[in-house]
Coordinates of C-alpha atoms and ligand atoms in Angstrom, one line a residue:
M1 CA 0.0 0.0 0.0
S2 CA 1.1 3.6 -0.7
D3 CA 1.7 6.0 2.2
T4 CA -1.6 7.8 1.3
A5 CA -3.5 4.5 1.3
L6 CA -2.0 3.5 4.6
R7 CA -3.0 6.9 6.1
N8 CA -6.5 6.6 4.8
A9 CA -6.8 3.2 6.3
D10 CA -5.6 4.6 9.6
I11 CA -8.1 7.5 9.4
D12 CA -10.9 5.0 8.7
A13 CA -9.9 2.9 11.7
A14 CA -9.7 6.0 14.0
L15 CA -13.2 7.1 12.7
A16 CA -14.7 3.7 13.4
E17 CA -13.3 3.7 16.9
A18 CA -14.6 7.3 17.5
K19 CA -18.1 6.3 16.3
E20 CA -18.1 3.2 18.4
A21 CA -17.4 5.3 21.5
Y22 CA -20.0 7.8 20.4
V23 CA -22.7 5.0 20.1
A24 CA -21.7 3.7 23.6
R25 CA -22.0 7.2 25.1
N26 CA -25.4 8.1 23.6
P27 CA -27.9 5.3 24.2
N28 CA -30.8 7.7 24.9
S29 CA -30.1 9.7 21.7
L30 CA -30.1 6.5 19.8
A31 CA -33.4 5.4 21.3
R32 CA -35.0 8.8 20.5
Y33 CA -33.7 8.5 16.9
V34 CA -35.0 5.0 16.4
E35 CA -38.5 6.1 17.7
A36 CA -38.4 9.2 15.5
T37 CA -37.7 7.1 12.3
T38 CA -41.2 5.6 12.7
V39 CA -42.9 8.9 12.2
M40 CA -40.5 11.1 10.3
P41 CA -38.5 10.0 7.2
G42 CA -35.1 9.2 8.6
G43 CA -36.3 10.4 12.0
N44 CA -35.6 13.9 10.7
T45 CA -37.4 17.2 9.9
R46 CA -34.3 19.4 9.2
T47 CA -31.7 17.7 7.0
V48 CA -28.7 19.5 8.3
L49 CA -29.2 18.0 11.7
H50 CA -28.8 14.4 10.5
Y51 CA -25.5 12.6 10.5
A52 CA -24.5 8.9 10.8
P53 CA -24.8 6.9 12.9
F54 CA -27.5 9.0 14.5
P55 CA -27.7 12.6 15.8
V56 CA -27.3 13.7 19.4
A57 CA -30.6 14.9 20.9
M58 CA -30.4 17.9 23.3
V59 CA -32.7 18.3 26.2
R60 CA -31.8 21.6 27.8
A61 CA -29.6 24.7 27.2
E62 CA -28.7 27.8 29.2
G63 CA -26.4 30.6 28.1
C64 CA -23.7 28.8 26.0
R65 CA -24.1 25.4 27.8
M66 CA -26.2 22.5 26.6
W67 CA -27.1 19.1 27.9
D68 CA -27.8 16.0 25.8
A69 CA -30.3 13.2 26.4
D70 CA -27.6 11.1 28.1
G71 CA -26.6 13.9 30.5
A72 CA -23.4 15.1 28.8
E73 CA -22.7 18.8 28.9
Y74 CA -21.4 20.8 25.9
T75 CA -20.2 24.3 25.2
D76 CA -22.3 25.6 22.4
F77 CA -20.0 26.7 19.6
L78 CA -22.7 26.0 17.0
G79 CA -25.0 28.8 18.1
E80 CA -27.8 27.4 16.0
Y81 CA -25.9 28.0 12.8
T82 CA -25.7 31.8 13.6
A83 CA -29.3 32.2 14.8
G84 CA -28.3 31.6 18.4
L85 CA -26.2 34.7 18.8
Y86 CA -27.9 35.8 22.0
G87 CA -27.3 32.4 23.7
H88 CA -30.0 30.4 25.3
S89 CA -32.7 32.1 27.3
H90 CA -31.1 35.6 27.4
P91 CA -33.0 37.4 30.2
V92 CA -33.8 40.4 28.0
I93 CA -35.2 38.3 25.1
R94 CA -37.1 36.2 27.6
A95 CA -38.6 39.3 29.2
A96 CA -39.6 40.7 25.8
V97 CA -41.3 37.4 24.8
D98 CA -43.1 37.1 28.2
K99 CA -44.4 40.6 27.9
A100 CA -45.6 39.9 24.3
L101 CA -47.3 36.7 25.5
D102 CA -49.2 38.6 28.2
N103 CA -51.1 40.4 25.4
G104 CA -52.0 37.5 23.2
I105 CA -50.0 35.5 20.6
S106 CA -51.6 35.8 17.2
L107 CA -53.5 39.0 16.8
G108 CA -54.6 38.9 13.1
A109 CA -54.0 42.6 13.0
A110 CA -51.3 45.2 12.6
N111 CA -49.5 45.5 16.0
M112 CA -47.6 48.1 17.9
T113 CA -44.2 46.5 17.6
E114 CA -43.7 45.7 13.9
A115 CA -42.9 49.2 12.6
R116 CA -40.6 49.8 15.6
F117 CA -38.7 46.6 14.7
A118 CA -38.7 47.6 11.0
R119 CA -37.2 51.0 11.9
A120 CA -34.5 49.3 14.0
V121 CA -33.7 46.9 11.1
T122 CA -33.7 49.5 8.4
E123 CA -31.5 52.0 10.3
R124 CA -29.1 49.3 11.3
F125 CA -28.6 47.7 7.9
G126 CA -29.1 50.8 5.7
L127 CA -32.3 49.6 4.0
E128 CA -34.9 52.2 2.7
R129 CA -37.8 49.8 3.2
V130 CA -38.2 46.3 4.7
R131 CA -40.8 43.5 4.8
F132 CA -40.7 40.5 7.2
T133 CA -41.1 36.8 6.5
N134 CA -40.8 33.7 8.6
S135 CA -37.5 32.4 7.4
G136 CA -34.4 33.2 5.3
T137 CA -35.6 30.9 2.6
E138 CA -38.8 32.8 2.2
A139 CA -36.9 36.1 2.3
N140 CA -34.8 35.0 -0.6
L141 CA -37.8 33.6 -2.5
L142 CA -39.5 36.9 -2.2
A143 CA -36.4 39.0 -3.0
L144 CA -35.6 36.9 -6.1
S145 CA -39.2 37.0 -7.4
T146 CA -39.3 40.7 -6.8
A147 CA -36.1 41.2 -8.8
R148 CA -37.5 39.2 -11.7
I149 CA -40.6 41.3 -11.8
F150 CA -38.8 44.6 -11.3
T151 CA -36.4 44.0 -14.1
R152 CA -38.8 42.1 -16.3
R153 CA -36.1 39.5 -16.9
P154 CA -36.0 35.8 -16.0
K155 CA -32.5 34.7 -15.1
V156 CA -30.9 34.4 -11.6
M157 CA -27.1 34.2 -11.2
V158 CA -26.1 32.0 -8.3
F159 CA -22.7 30.6 -7.2
D160 CA -21.6 27.0 -7.1
G161 CA -21.6 25.9 -3.4
G162 CA -23.9 28.8 -2.4
Y163 CA -26.8 28.2 -0.1
H164 CA -29.8 30.5 0.2
G165 CA -32.3 28.3 1.9
A166 CA -34.3 25.0 1.7
V167 CA -35.1 25.5 -2.0
F168 CA -31.9 27.3 -3.0
G169 CA -29.1 24.9 -2.5
F170 CA -26.2 25.0 -4.9
A171 CA -23.6 22.6 -3.4
G172 CA -22.5 20.5 -6.4
G173 CA -24.3 22.9 -8.7
G174 CA -27.9 22.6 -7.6
S175 CA -30.6 20.4 -6.1
P176 CA -33.7 18.8 -7.6
I177 CA -35.8 20.4 -5.0
N178 CA -34.7 24.0 -5.9
V179 CA -37.3 26.5 -7.0
P180 CA -37.2 26.1 -10.8
F181 CA -35.9 29.6 -11.7
D182 CA -33.7 29.9 -14.8
Y183 CA -30.3 29.8 -13.0
V184 CA -26.9 30.9 -14.3
L185 CA -24.2 29.1 -12.2
A186 CA -21.0 31.0 -11.6
R187 CA -17.8 30.4 -9.6
Y188 CA -17.4 32.3 -6.4
N189 CA -14.4 34.7 -6.3
D190 CA -13.7 34.0 -10.0
I191 CA -13.7 37.6 -11.3
E192 CA -13.0 37.1 -15.0
A193 CA -15.1 34.0 -15.6
T194 CA -18.1 35.6 -13.7
R195 CA -17.7 38.9 -15.6
A196 CA -17.8 36.9 -18.9
L197 CA -20.9 35.0 -17.7
V198 CA -22.7 38.2 -16.8
A199 CA -21.9 39.7 -20.3
A200 CA -23.1 36.5 -22.0
H201 CA -26.5 36.8 -20.2
A202 CA -26.7 40.6 -20.2
D203 CA -30.1 40.9 -21.8
S204 CA -31.9 38.2 -19.7
L205 CA -30.2 38.4 -16.3
A206 CA -32.5 39.8 -13.7
V207 CA -30.4 39.4 -10.6
V208 CA -27.2 38.2 -9.0
I209 CA -27.5 36.8 -5.5
L210 CA -24.6 35.8 -3.2
E211 CA -23.4 36.0 0.4
P212 CA -20.6 38.4 0.9
M213 CA -19.0 35.5 2.8
I214 CA -20.2 32.1 2.0
G215 CA -21.5 30.6 5.3
S216 CA -22.7 27.1 5.0
G217 CA -20.2 26.4 2.2
G218 CA -17.3 26.9 4.6
C219 CA -17.0 30.5 5.8
I220 CA -15.3 31.7 2.7
P221 CA -15.1 35.5 2.4
A222 CA -15.6 37.1 -1.0
S223 CA -12.8 39.4 -2.1
G224 CA -13.6 43.1 -2.3
D225 CA -12.6 43.1 -5.9
F226 CA -15.1 40.3 -6.7
L227 CA -17.9 42.2 -5.0
R228 CA -17.1 45.5 -6.6
M229 CA -17.0 43.8 -10.0
L230 CA -20.4 42.3 -9.4
R231 CA -21.8 45.7 -8.3
A232 CA -20.4 47.4 -11.4
E233 CA -21.5 44.7 -13.8
A234 CA -25.1 44.4 -12.4
T235 CA -25.5 48.2 -12.7
R236 CA -24.1 48.2 -16.2
I237 CA -26.5 45.5 -17.6
G238 CA -29.5 46.7 -15.5
A239 CA -29.7 43.6 -13.2
L240 CA -30.2 43.8 -9.4
L241 CA -27.6 42.7 -6.9
I242 CA -28.9 40.9 -3.8
F243 CA -26.6 40.2 -0.8
D244 CA -27.9 37.3 1.3
E245 CA -26.9 38.5 4.7
V246 CA -29.0 35.9 6.6
M247 CA -25.8 34.8 8.3
T248 CA -23.3 37.6 7.7
S249 CA -25.3 40.5 9.0
R250 CA -23.9 39.7 12.4
L251 CA -20.3 40.3 11.3
A252 CA -20.4 44.1 11.7
P253 CA -22.8 46.7 13.0
G254 CA -24.2 47.4 9.6
G255 CA -23.8 43.9 8.2
L256 CA -20.8 42.6 6.1
Q257 CA -21.8 45.0 3.3
S258 CA -20.9 48.0 5.5
V259 CA -17.3 46.6 5.9
V260 CA -16.7 45.8 2.2
G261 CA -18.4 49.1 1.1
V262 CA -20.5 47.6 -1.6
K263 CA -24.2 48.4 -1.6
P264 CA -26.6 45.8 -3.0
D265 CA -30.1 46.8 -4.3
L266 CA -31.7 44.3 -1.9
T267 CA -30.6 42.6 1.2
T268 CA -32.0 39.5 2.8
L269 CA -31.8 38.8 6.5
G270 CA -32.7 36.0 8.9
K271 CA -31.4 34.0 11.8
Y272 CA -30.5 35.9 15.0
I273 CA -32.3 39.1 14.1
G274 CA -35.6 37.5 15.2
G275 CA -34.1 37.2 18.7
G276 CA -34.1 33.4 18.3
M277 CA -37.7 33.2 17.0
S278 CA -38.6 32.3 13.3
F279 CA -37.5 35.2 11.2
G280 CA -36.7 36.5 7.8
A281 CA -36.7 39.8 6.1
F282 CA -36.0 41.4 2.7
G283 CA -35.5 45.0 2.0
G284 CA -33.5 47.7 0.3
R285 CA -34.2 50.4 -2.3
A286 CA -37.6 52.0 -1.8
E287 CA -38.2 52.1 -5.6
I288 CA -38.2 48.3 -5.6
M289 CA -39.9 47.6 -2.3
E290 CA -42.7 50.0 -3.1
L291 CA -44.0 47.4 -5.6
F292 CA -45.6 45.8 -2.5
D293 CA -47.4 49.0 -1.3
P294 CA -51.0 47.7 -1.0
R295 CA -52.4 51.1 -1.7
R296 CA -51.2 50.7 -5.3
P297 CA -53.8 49.3 -7.7
D298 CA -51.0 47.1 -9.2
A299 CA -49.5 46.1 -5.8
L300 CA -47.7 42.8 -5.6
P301 CA -49.2 40.7 -2.8
H302 CA -47.0 39.5 0.0
A303 CA -48.8 37.2 2.4
G304 CA -47.7 35.3 5.4
T305 CA -49.8 34.5 8.5
F306 CA -46.9 34.9 10.9
N307 CA -45.0 37.7 9.1
N308 CA -45.6 40.2 11.9
N309 CA -46.0 37.7 14.8
V310 CA -45.6 39.5 18.1
L311 CA -43.0 37.0 19.5
T312 CA -40.5 37.6 16.7
M313 CA -41.2 41.3 16.5
S314 CA -40.7 41.7 20.3
A315 CA -37.7 39.4 20.7
G316 CA -36.1 40.9 17.6
L317 CA -36.6 44.5 18.7
A318 CA -35.2 43.8 22.2
G319 CA -32.2 41.9 20.8
L320 CA -31.2 44.5 18.2
T321 CA -31.7 47.6 20.4
E322 CA -30.9 46.4 23.9
I323 CA -28.3 43.6 23.4
Y324 CA -26.6 43.4 20.0
T325 CA -25.8 47.1 19.8
P326 CA -23.2 48.3 17.3
D327 CA -20.6 48.2 20.1
A328 CA -21.6 44.7 21.1
A329 CA -21.3 43.6 17.5
L330 CA -17.7 45.0 17.2
A331 CA -16.7 43.3 20.5
L332 CA -18.1 39.9 19.6
N333 CA -16.4 39.9 16.2
R334 CA -13.1 41.0 17.7
R335 CA -13.4 38.0 20.0
G336 CA -14.1 35.7 17.1
D337 CA -11.1 37.1 15.1
A338 CA -8.8 36.5 18.1
L339 CA -10.1 33.0 18.6
R340 CA -9.6 32.1 14.9
D341 CA -6.1 33.5 14.9
R342 CA -5.3 31.4 18.0
L343 CA -6.7 28.2 16.5
N344 CA -4.8 28.8 13.3
A345 CA -1.6 29.4 15.3
L346 CA -2.1 26.0 16.9
C347 CA -2.5 24.4 13.5
A348 CA 0.6 26.1 12.1
Q349 CA 2.7 25.2 15.2
A350 CA 1.7 21.5 14.7
G351 CA 2.5 21.7 11.0
A352 CA -1.0 20.2 10.4
P353 CA -2.9 20.4 7.1
M354 CA -5.7 22.2 9.0
Q355 CA -7.0 25.7 9.0
F356 CA -9.9 27.8 10.2
T357 CA -11.5 30.3 7.7
G358 CA -14.1 32.9 8.4
I359 CA -14.6 36.5 9.6
G360 CA -15.3 37.6 13.1
S361 CA -17.8 35.4 15.0
M362 CA -18.1 32.7 12.2
L363 CA -15.5 30.1 11.5
A364 CA -15.1 26.8 9.7
V365 CA -12.4 24.1 9.8
H366 CA -10.8 22.8 6.6
F367 CA -8.2 20.0 6.4
T368 CA -6.0 21.3 3.7
R369 CA -2.8 23.5 3.5
G370 CA -4.0 25.2 0.4
A371 CA -5.9 28.5 0.2
V372 CA -9.7 28.1 0.5
R373 CA -11.2 30.7 -1.8
S374 CA -14.2 28.8 -3.1
P375 CA -16.6 26.0 -2.0
A376 CA -14.7 23.8 -4.5
D377 CA -11.5 24.3 -2.6
A378 CA -13.3 23.4 0.6
A379 CA -14.8 20.3 -1.0
A380 CA -11.3 19.2 -2.2
A381 CA -10.0 19.2 1.4
N382 CA -10.0 16.0 3.5
Q383 CA -13.6 15.2 4.5
K384 CA -12.8 12.2 6.7
L385 CA -10.5 14.2 8.9
K386 CA -13.3 16.7 9.3
E387 CA -15.7 14.0 10.4
L388 CA -13.1 12.7 12.9
F389 CA -12.6 16.3 14.2
F390 CA -16.4 16.5 14.7
F391 CA -16.6 13.3 16.7
D392 CA -13.5 14.1 18.7
L393 CA -14.8 17.6 19.6
L394 CA -18.1 16.1 20.7
A395 CA -16.2 13.8 23.0
H396 CA -14.5 16.9 24.4
G397 CA -17.9 18.5 25.1
I398 CA -17.7 21.0 22.2
W399 CA -21.0 21.4 20.2
L400 CA -20.4 22.3 16.6
A401 CA -21.8 21.6 13.1
R402 CA -21.1 18.3 11.5
R403 CA -19.7 20.2 8.6
G404 CA -17.1 21.9 10.8
M405 CA -18.7 25.3 11.2
M406 CA -18.7 27.1 14.5
T407 CA -19.9 30.5 15.7
V408 CA -19.1 32.6 18.7
S409 CA -22.2 33.7 20.5
L410 CA -22.6 36.5 23.1
P411 CA -22.3 34.3 26.2
I412 CA -19.0 32.8 25.1
G413 CA -16.2 34.2 27.1
D414 CA -12.5 33.6 27.7
A415 CA -13.1 30.3 29.5
E416 CA -15.1 28.8 26.6
C417 CA -12.5 30.0 24.1
D418 CA -9.8 28.3 26.2
R419 CA -11.9 25.1 26.3
L420 CA -12.2 25.1 22.5
A421 CA -8.5 25.9 22.0
G422 CA -7.7 23.0 24.4
A423 CA -9.8 20.6 22.5
V424 CA -8.2 21.6 19.2
Q425 CA -4.8 21.2 20.8
E426 CA -5.6 17.7 22.0
F427 CA -6.9 16.8 18.6
L428 CA -3.7 18.0 17.0
A429 CA -1.6 16.0 19.5
G430 CA -3.7 12.9 19.7
R431 CA -4.2 12.6 15.9
R432 CA -0.7 13.8 14.9
S433 CA 0.1 10.6 13.0
L434 CA -3.0 11.2 10.7
L435 CA -2.3 14.9 10.2
V436 CA 0.6 14.8 7.8
Ligands
PLP501 N1 -29.5 32.1 3.4 C1 -28.4 31.7 4.1 C2 -27.1 32.3 3.7 C3 -28.5 30.7 5.1 O1 -27.4 30.3 5.7 C4 -29.7 30.2 5.4 C5 -29.9 29.2 6.4 O2 -28.9 28.5 6.8 C6 -30.9 30.7 4.7 C7 -30.7 31.6 3.7 C8 -32.2 30.1 4.9 O3 -32.7 30.5 6.1 P1 -33.9 29.7 6.9 O4 -33.2 28.4 7.4 O5 -34.3 30.6 8.0 O6 -34.9 29.4 5.8

């Protein structure tokens, strides 16, 4: 056998052993999973939460600590895929929800909180007008449909490896369940090829949508030049530019767009902005958003039973104005930057083919020495080592995404960062022979 084949066999053996220990540690999670498979396909109602041999079930959480069905405690470095920025049961969020509940849940009417929340969101993220939805998926569906109507053009430019919600997955190019728009698939951070593709579809392209840092695809920042090129090209051909800031809005007081200095026509939001409740929003230029003004005879409809539900409106307003202030956003992302630098220094010291990418409070691990500039680069890294890293960190009481993504939420302090650094250091030492 070659050296590589031998190492792969060693990684397989280490993984098998780690999974065996995982199964032994989690009998109650296994029992829950088996029961769930009798009523939900694969025991699952949210694909990202499934992994083999079965997922851990959590029973309780507080701040940045969580406890699973078998009594093990974890430090929550997943932070609900960026939606859990406030931590679990933040007293201010809780008080806002309790107060809202005191006055009824579903009012079937305009309420006193929605416009206040809309003002907080528009001022914070530089939007002229905003509308609320129940999820980021819905926000993107509405924003893309709006762009196609506004420009009277059909095509939607997306990026390979991008993700904009349940029906907008572009890992490996696309998914059969995607909304059947006429897509033009481009390569993230590839300036020349994307410019050529925009030119080739100049008459029919309605909109370009992307995250200014790809989140789910591996926390891969777009270069400023790439974003500036897209802004200039979209304007030149009369297409709209949408930034999906469902995840990245947390990375700076005004969202990541405020850092890179590129203004999209529309922005979509989601995750933590609802204070931990179901949330989505799309907004931007008034001229576009006014298409939804119901006073117009030709107004576009925008329905949604829970669009203005008082729990989300109240939790979101309290979160954005009382907790995640601009100063808090700066401090949290400084903590994230310091943590990522520290973890990367550990990888470099160990000489391991391992690195953490990201910006501020979002990070993802990749097992490669090469630069990670696109989801394709991330996919080319060693996936088995990533799986081993996941199971090893669970064993150390660190909760993270199976795909290696982590976030720093507000309750995470120095002690938690030390714990994560310690777990990474132990992984680097304990798995040294595999990390060559
Ligand atoms: N856009 C991005 C960038 C996301 O990461 C996600 C969810 O992970 C979505 C949209 C969809 O949001 P939701 O899960 O609320 O539908």
